[in-house]
Coordinates of C-alpha atoms in Angstrom, one line a residue:
M256 CA 0.0 0.0 0.0
I257 CA 2.8 2.4 0.9
A258 CA 4.4 3.9 -2.3
Y259 CA 7.9 4.3 -0.9
D260 CA 10.8 1.9 -0.6
K261 CA 10.5 0.4 2.8
A262 CA 14.2 0.3 3.5
L263 CA 14.6 4.0 2.7
L264 CA 11.5 4.9 4.6
N265 CA 12.7 3.1 7.7
N266 CA 16.0 5.0 7.5
V267 CA 14.0 8.3 7.5
Y268 CA 12.5 7.4 10.9
L269 CA 15.9 6.2 12.2
D270 CA 17.4 9.5 11.2
E271 CA 14.6 11.3 13.1
E272 CA 15.3 9.3 16.2
A273 CA 19.0 10.0 15.9
N274 CA 18.3 13.7 15.5
R275 CA 16.2 13.6 18.7
L276 CA 19.0 11.9 20.6
K277 CA 21.4 14.6 19.3
E278 CA 19.1 17.4 20.4
S279 CA 18.7 15.8 23.8
G280 CA 22.5 15.5 24.3
F281 CA 22.8 11.7 24.2
I282 CA 25.0 11.8 21.1
N283 CA 27.2 14.6 19.7
H284 CA 27.0 16.1 16.2
E285 CA 29.9 14.1 14.8
Q286 CA 28.2 10.8 15.8
Y287 CA 24.9 11.9 14.3
K288 CA 26.6 13.0 11.1
A289 CA 28.5 9.7 10.9
L290 CA 25.2 7.8 11.4
G291 CA 23.5 9.9 8.7
N292 CA 26.2 9.2 6.2
Q293 CA 25.6 5.4 6.6
L294 CA 21.8 5.7 6.1
P295 CA 20.5 6.2 2.5
R296 CA 17.0 7.6 2.9
L297 CA 14.2 9.4 1.1
K298 CA 14.5 13.0 0.1
S299 CA 12.7 15.0 2.8
Q300 CA 12.7 18.6 3.8
N301 CA 12.6 19.2 7.5
N302 CA 13.0 23.0 7.3
L303 CA 9.4 24.3 7.3
F304 CA 10.1 27.5 5.4
I305 CA 12.1 25.8 2.6
R306 CA 9.3 23.2 2.4
I307 CA 6.8 26.0 2.0
G308 CA 8.9 27.5 -0.7
F309 CA 9.1 24.2 -2.6
F310 CA 5.3 23.9 -2.1
I311 CA 4.7 27.3 -3.7
L312 CA 7.1 26.3 -6.6
G313 CA 5.2 23.0 -7.0
G314 CA 1.9 24.8 -7.1
M315 CA 3.2 27.2 -9.8
L316 CA 4.5 24.2 -11.8
Y317 CA 1.2 22.3 -11.5
S318 CA -0.8 25.3 -12.5
S319 CA 1.5 25.9 -15.5
I320 CA 1.1 22.3 -16.7
C321 CA -2.7 22.6 -16.4
G322 CA -2.7 26.0 -18.1
F323 CA -0.6 24.7 -21.0
I324 CA -3.0 21.7 -21.5
S325 CA -5.9 24.2 -21.4
L326 CA -4.4 26.2 -24.2
L327 CA -3.9 23.1 -26.3
G328 CA -7.5 22.1 -25.8
I329 CA -9.1 25.5 -25.8
G330 CA -10.9 24.7 -29.1
V331 CA -13.0 21.9 -27.5
M332 CA -13.0 23.3 -23.9
D333 CA -16.6 24.5 -24.1
N334 CA -18.0 21.0 -24.7
A335 CA -15.5 18.9 -22.7
Y336 CA -14.4 21.2 -19.9
L337 CA -15.3 18.5 -17.3
F338 CA -13.0 16.0 -19.0
F339 CA -10.1 18.5 -18.6
I340 CA -10.7 19.0 -14.9
Y341 CA -10.6 15.2 -14.3
L342 CA -7.5 15.1 -16.5
F343 CA -5.9 17.8 -14.2
A344 CA -6.7 15.6 -11.2
V345 CA -5.1 12.6 -12.9
I346 CA -1.9 14.7 -13.6
G347 CA -1.7 15.7 -9.9
F348 CA -2.0 12.1 -8.7
G349 CA 0.3 10.8 -11.4
A350 CA 3.0 13.3 -10.6
K351 CA 2.8 12.5 -6.9
E352 CA 3.1 8.8 -7.7
Y353 CA 6.1 9.4 -9.9
M354 CA 7.9 11.6 -7.4
S355 CA 7.3 9.1 -4.6
K356 CA 8.4 5.9 -6.4
N357 CA 11.1 7.2 -8.9
M358 CA 12.4 10.4 -7.3
N359 CA 12.1 9.3 -3.7
Y360 CA 10.4 12.5 -2.6
F361 CA 8.8 12.3 0.9
G362 CA 7.4 15.5 2.3
F363 CA 9.7 17.6 0.1
G364 CA 7.2 20.3 -0.8
L365 CA 6.9 19.7 -4.5
D366 CA 5.1 16.4 -4.1
D367 CA 2.7 18.0 -1.5
A368 CA 1.7 20.6 -4.0
F369 CA 0.8 18.0 -6.7
I370 CA -1.2 15.7 -4.4
L371 CA -3.2 18.5 -2.8
G372 CA -3.8 20.1 -6.2
G373 CA -5.0 16.8 -7.6
I374 CA -7.4 16.4 -4.7
A375 CA -8.7 20.0 -5.1
T376 CA -9.3 19.5 -8.9
L377 CA -11.0 16.2 -8.3
L378 CA -13.4 17.7 -5.8
T379 CA -14.2 20.5 -8.2
A380 CA -14.9 17.9 -10.9
V381 CA -17.1 15.9 -8.6
G382 CA -19.0 19.0 -7.5
L383 CA -19.7 19.9 -11.1
T384 CA -20.6 16.3 -12.1
F385 CA -23.3 16.0 -9.4
E386 CA -24.6 19.5 -9.7
Q387 CA -28.4 19.9 -10.2
N388 CA -29.9 23.2 -11.1
Y389 CA -26.8 25.0 -10.0
N390 CA -27.1 23.3 -6.5
T391 CA -23.9 21.5 -5.5
N392 CA -24.3 18.1 -3.9
Y393 CA -22.0 18.8 -0.9
L394 CA -22.4 15.3 0.5
A395 CA -20.9 13.8 -2.6
V396 CA -18.0 16.2 -2.5
I397 CA -17.3 15.6 1.2
L398 CA -17.6 11.8 0.8
V399 CA -15.1 11.8 -2.1
M400 CA -12.7 14.0 0.0
A401 CA -12.9 11.6 2.9
I402 CA -12.3 8.5 0.8
V403 CA -9.6 9.9 -1.5
S404 CA -7.7 11.6 1.4
S405 CA -7.8 8.5 3.5
I406 CA -6.4 6.3 0.7
A407 CA -3.8 8.9 -0.2
Y408 CA -2.6 9.2 3.4
L409 CA -2.3 5.4 3.7
R410 CA -0.2 5.4 0.6
Y411 CA 1.9 8.6 0.9
L412 CA 1.9 9.2 4.8
N413 CA 1.3 13.0 4.4
L414 CA -0.1 14.6 7.5
S415 CA -2.0 17.2 5.5
L416 CA -3.9 14.3 3.9
A417 CA -4.7 12.8 7.3
L418 CA -6.1 16.2 8.4
L419 CA -8.2 16.3 5.2
A420 CA -9.5 12.8 5.9
C421 CA -10.5 13.8 9.4
F422 CA -12.4 16.8 8.1
G423 CA -14.0 14.8 5.3
I424 CA -15.2 12.0 7.6
T425 CA -16.5 14.4 10.2
G426 CA -18.2 16.6 7.6
S427 CA -19.8 13.7 5.9
L428 CA -21.4 12.4 9.1
A429 CA -22.5 15.9 10.2
Y430 CA -24.0 16.8 6.9
A431 CA -25.8 13.5 6.5
T432 CA -27.2 13.8 10.0
F433 CA -28.4 17.3 9.6
E434 CA -29.7 17.0 6.0
Y435 CA -31.3 13.6 5.9
L436 CA -32.7 13.0 9.4
T437 CA -35.9 14.7 10.6
I438 CA -34.5 15.5 14.0
G439 CA -30.9 15.9 12.7
K440 CA -30.4 19.4 14.0
T441 CA -31.5 18.4 17.5
I442 CA -29.3 15.3 17.8
L443 CA -26.3 16.6 15.9
P444 CA -24.3 17.6 19.0
F445 CA -24.8 14.1 20.5
V446 CA -23.9 12.4 17.3
M447 CA -20.7 14.3 17.2
L448 CA -20.0 13.5 20.8
L449 CA -20.4 9.8 20.3
F450 CA -18.4 9.9 17.0
S451 CA -15.5 11.8 18.4
G452 CA -15.4 9.9 21.7
G453 CA -15.5 6.5 19.9
S454 CA -12.9 7.7 17.4
Y455 CA -10.6 8.9 20.2
F456 CA -10.5 5.5 21.9
I457 CA -10.1 3.7 18.6
S458 CA -7.1 5.9 17.6
K459 CA -5.6 5.6 21.1
K460 CA -5.9 1.8 21.0
A461 CA -4.4 1.7 17.5
L462 CA -1.4 3.8 18.8
Q463 CA -0.8 1.4 21.6
N464 CA -0.9 -1.6 19.3
L465 CA 1.2 0.0 16.6
T466 CA 4.3 -2.0 15.6
V467 CA 5.7 0.1 12.8
P468 CA 6.2 3.9 12.9
Y469 CA 4.6 4.7 9.5
Y470 CA 1.2 5.7 10.7
Y471 CA 2.1 7.0 14.2
N472 CA 2.0 10.7 13.4
G473 CA -1.3 10.3 11.5
L474 CA -3.0 8.5 14.4
K475 CA -1.6 11.0 16.9
L476 CA -3.1 13.8 14.8
A477 CA -6.5 12.0 14.6
K478 CA -6.4 11.6 18.4
G479 CA -5.9 15.3 18.9
F480 CA -8.5 16.1 16.3
C481 CA -11.0 13.9 18.2
L482 CA -10.2 15.6 21.5
I483 CA -10.9 19.1 20.0
L484 CA -14.0 17.9 18.2
F485 CA -15.4 16.3 21.4
Y486 CA -15.1 19.5 23.3
L487 CA -16.5 21.7 20.5
A488 CA -19.4 19.4 20.0
G489 CA -20.6 20.0 23.5
N490 CA -19.5 23.5 24.1
Y491 CA -22.5 25.8 24.9
Y492 CA -21.4 28.6 22.7
V493 CA -20.8 26.4 19.6
V494 CA -24.0 24.5 20.1
R495 CA -26.1 27.6 20.6
E496 CA -24.7 29.7 17.8
L497 CA -24.5 26.8 15.3
N498 CA -28.1 25.8 16.1
F499 CA -29.1 29.4 15.5
S500 CA -27.1 29.7 12.2
L501 CA -28.9 26.6 10.9
S502 CA -32.4 27.9 11.7
D503 CA -34.7 29.9 9.4
D504 CA -34.5 33.0 11.6
Y505 CA -30.7 33.4 11.3
F506 CA -31.0 36.3 8.8
Y507 CA -33.8 38.1 10.6
D508 CA -32.9 38.1 14.2
G509 CA -29.5 38.9 15.6
Q510 CA -30.1 37.3 19.0
S511 CA -29.7 33.5 19.3
P512 CA -32.4 31.9 21.5
E513 CA -31.8 29.6 24.4
I514 CA -31.2 25.9 23.5
P515 CA -32.7 22.7 25.0
F516 CA -30.5 20.9 27.5
A517 CA -28.7 24.2 28.3
I518 CA -27.7 23.0 31.8
F519 CA -26.1 19.9 30.3
F520 CA -24.1 21.9 27.8
W521 CA -23.0 24.5 30.4
A522 CA -21.8 21.7 32.7
F523 CA -20.0 20.1 29.8
T524 CA -18.4 23.4 28.8
M525 CA -16.9 23.9 32.3
S526 CA -16.0 20.3 33.3
I527 CA -14.4 18.8 30.2
P528 CA -11.3 21.1 30.2
L529 CA -10.7 20.1 33.8
V530 CA -11.1 16.4 32.8
Y531 CA -8.6 16.9 30.0
L532 CA -6.1 18.6 32.4
F533 CA -6.4 15.8 35.0
F534 CA -6.0 12.9 32.7
S535 CA -3.2 14.7 30.8
L536 CA -1.2 15.0 34.0
K537 CA -2.1 11.5 35.1
N538 CA -1.1 9.9 31.8
K539 CA 1.7 12.3 30.9
D540 CA 0.0 13.3 27.7
R541 CA 1.4 16.6 26.5
M542 CA -0.9 17.0 23.6
M543 CA -4.0 16.6 25.8
L544 CA -2.5 19.1 28.3
W545 CA -2.2 21.8 25.6
I546 CA -5.7 21.0 24.3
G547 CA -7.0 21.1 27.9
F548 CA -5.5 24.6 28.5
L549 CA -7.0 25.9 25.2
A550 CA -10.4 24.4 26.1
L551 CA -10.3 26.1 29.5
C552 CA -9.6 29.4 27.8
F553 CA -12.5 28.8 25.4
A554 CA -14.7 27.9 28.4
F555 CA -14.0 31.3 30.0
F556 CA -14.7 33.0 26.6
T557 CA -18.1 31.2 26.5
I558 CA -19.0 32.5 30.0
R559 CA -18.0 36.0 29.0
M560 CA -20.2 35.9 25.9
Y561 CA -23.4 35.4 27.9
H562 CA -22.7 36.5 31.5
H563 CA -20.8 39.7 32.1
V564 CA -20.0 39.3 35.8
L565 CA -17.0 41.6 36.0
P566 CA -15.5 44.2 33.7
P567 CA -12.9 42.8 31.3
E568 CA -9.9 44.4 33.0
V569 CA -10.9 43.1 36.4
A570 CA -11.6 39.6 35.1
L571 CA -8.2 39.5 33.4
T572 CA -6.5 40.7 36.5
F573 CA -8.1 38.1 38.7
G574 CA -7.5 35.4 36.1
G575 CA -3.8 36.3 36.0
L576 CA -3.5 36.2 39.8
I577 CA -5.2 32.8 39.9
V578 CA -2.9 31.4 37.2
F579 CA 0.2 32.8 38.8
A580 CA -0.7 31.4 42.2
F581 CA -1.5 28.0 40.8
T582 CA 1.7 27.9 38.8
Y583 CA 3.9 29.0 41.8
F584 CA 2.5 26.5 44.2
A585 CA 2.6 23.7 41.5
I586 CA 6.3 24.4 40.9
K587 CA 7.1 24.4 44.6
K588 CA 5.3 21.1 45.0
I589 CA 7.0 19.2 42.2
K590 CA 10.3 21.0 42.0
H591 CA 12.3 18.2 43.5
N592 CA 10.4 15.2 42.2
E593 CA 12.6 12.6 40.5
T594 CA 9.7 10.6 39.0
G595 CA 6.1 11.3 37.9
L596 CA 5.2 14.9 37.6
T597 CA 8.4 16.9 37.9
F598 CA 9.8 20.4 37.1
K599 CA 13.2 19.0 36.2
V600 CA 14.6 19.5 32.6
D601 CA 13.3 17.1 30.0
R602 CA 16.2 15.4 28.2
F603 CA 14.3 15.4 25.0
T604 CA 14.3 19.2 24.9
N605 CA 17.2 21.4 24.2
P606 CA 19.1 21.4 27.5
N607 CA 20.9 24.7 26.8
A608 CA 17.8 26.6 25.6
F609 CA 16.8 28.0 29.0
A610 CA 20.4 28.9 29.9
N611 CA 20.8 30.7 26.6
V612 CA 17.6 32.6 27.1
Q613 CA 18.6 33.5 30.7
S614 CA 21.9 34.8 29.5
L615 CA 20.3 37.0 26.8
V616 CA 17.8 38.4 29.4
V617 CA 20.5 39.3 31.9
A618 CA 22.6 40.9 29.1
S619 CA 19.7 42.9 27.8
Q620 CA 18.5 44.1 31.3
F621 CA 21.9 45.2 32.6
G622 CA 23.6 46.2 29.4
L623 CA 26.4 43.7 29.7
K624 CA 28.8 43.6 26.8
P625 CA 31.6 41.1 26.0
E626 CA 34.9 42.0 27.6
A627 CA 37.0 43.9 25.1
K628 CA 40.6 42.8 24.8
V629 CA 43.0 45.7 25.6
E630 CA 45.3 46.3 22.7
E631 CA 49.0 46.0 23.5
S632 CA 51.2 49.0 23.1
P633 CA 53.5 48.8 20.1
M634 CA 56.4 50.0 22.3
E635 CA 58.1 47.1 24.0
F636 CA 59.6 47.7 27.4
G637 CA 62.6 45.7 28.1
G638 CA 65.1 45.4 30.9
G639 CA 66.8 48.7 30.1
G640 CA 70.5 49.0 29.6
F641 CA 71.1 52.7 29.7
S642 CA 71.9 55.3 32.4
G643 CA 69.3 55.6 35.0
G644 CA 68.6 51.9 35.1
G645 CA 65.8 49.8 33.8
S646 CA 63.4 47.2 35.2
N647 CA 66.3 44.7 35.7
G648 CA 68.4 47.2 37.6
E649 CA 71.3 47.4 35.0
F650 CA 73.1 50.5 34.0

């Protein structure tokens, strides 16, 4: 199923692990370089900005190819324009396949542009194919996006494809529930809660049983996506405003009405961030910890949207004091822990990062400058051998 050479692909993951060991201080740069020279691997681009540059270049190349073919077929374009759009999609997928198998490109930027461009043109063609009376069949488009993105990720291991697959599957289920069920709008939040919760445990179980590293990043992304979707599906603000936007009165009344089960959604909004934070600390899950903090901020935002208890400046001041107090006492509590929750430096982060930042802060605050070396005088003072004596006492 995977398009790449397995030996070269395994070396990519070995190189990533070796780089982590180098950044953590377990091996030095010379050892990492010697190991890298012994591992032939796929052509990847780890620098994000260079990869974005190659992506832009690939997008220009792909659009130029499509434009050139359009010029050649401009005479028959009016009657067969849909054929050309499907042809553009085939070109995108074919170029990606060629780059993966023959040129050994893996997340290089050029290949990303062609596969994403191929999917975009395919979705455009599907939308035009199933269009009726200028009404696009959105379910067909989202279903094709979910299926094609899932298959493409399983073959090419591109994280952007995994994200597209998550959006496609979620969108297909949500659209089908709302559009084709009589009570779809009422049960949509609960359907999303069940779907995201079940998908989270499936992805978590798959991560635990994973024996090869190929799909690790994609499953981890799906796990984080499910956590975010689970909270948004039950957040009071999202449910209330989305319910209002889907109603017939959306364009006539600017005030969203109260929703059924409001107490449940308020309790969900305030409790789930705390649940995320608790289990992230218990299971040492850093991704859940960050999502929990973001969910907690969004919970406070939801409260402020409907209940203005304090002025914004007072609320921010009290919130900052509470966060400062919690952080201070938490650090004091776990400062000397050797195991479990600890404040000690993580070996898999840059061990000199904090020291470098601290030095820069001190230098900027006190205006410290590097010590300048005093230039020596061009005149050399010797022992002295003339009248009056010198440093050696001779006359």
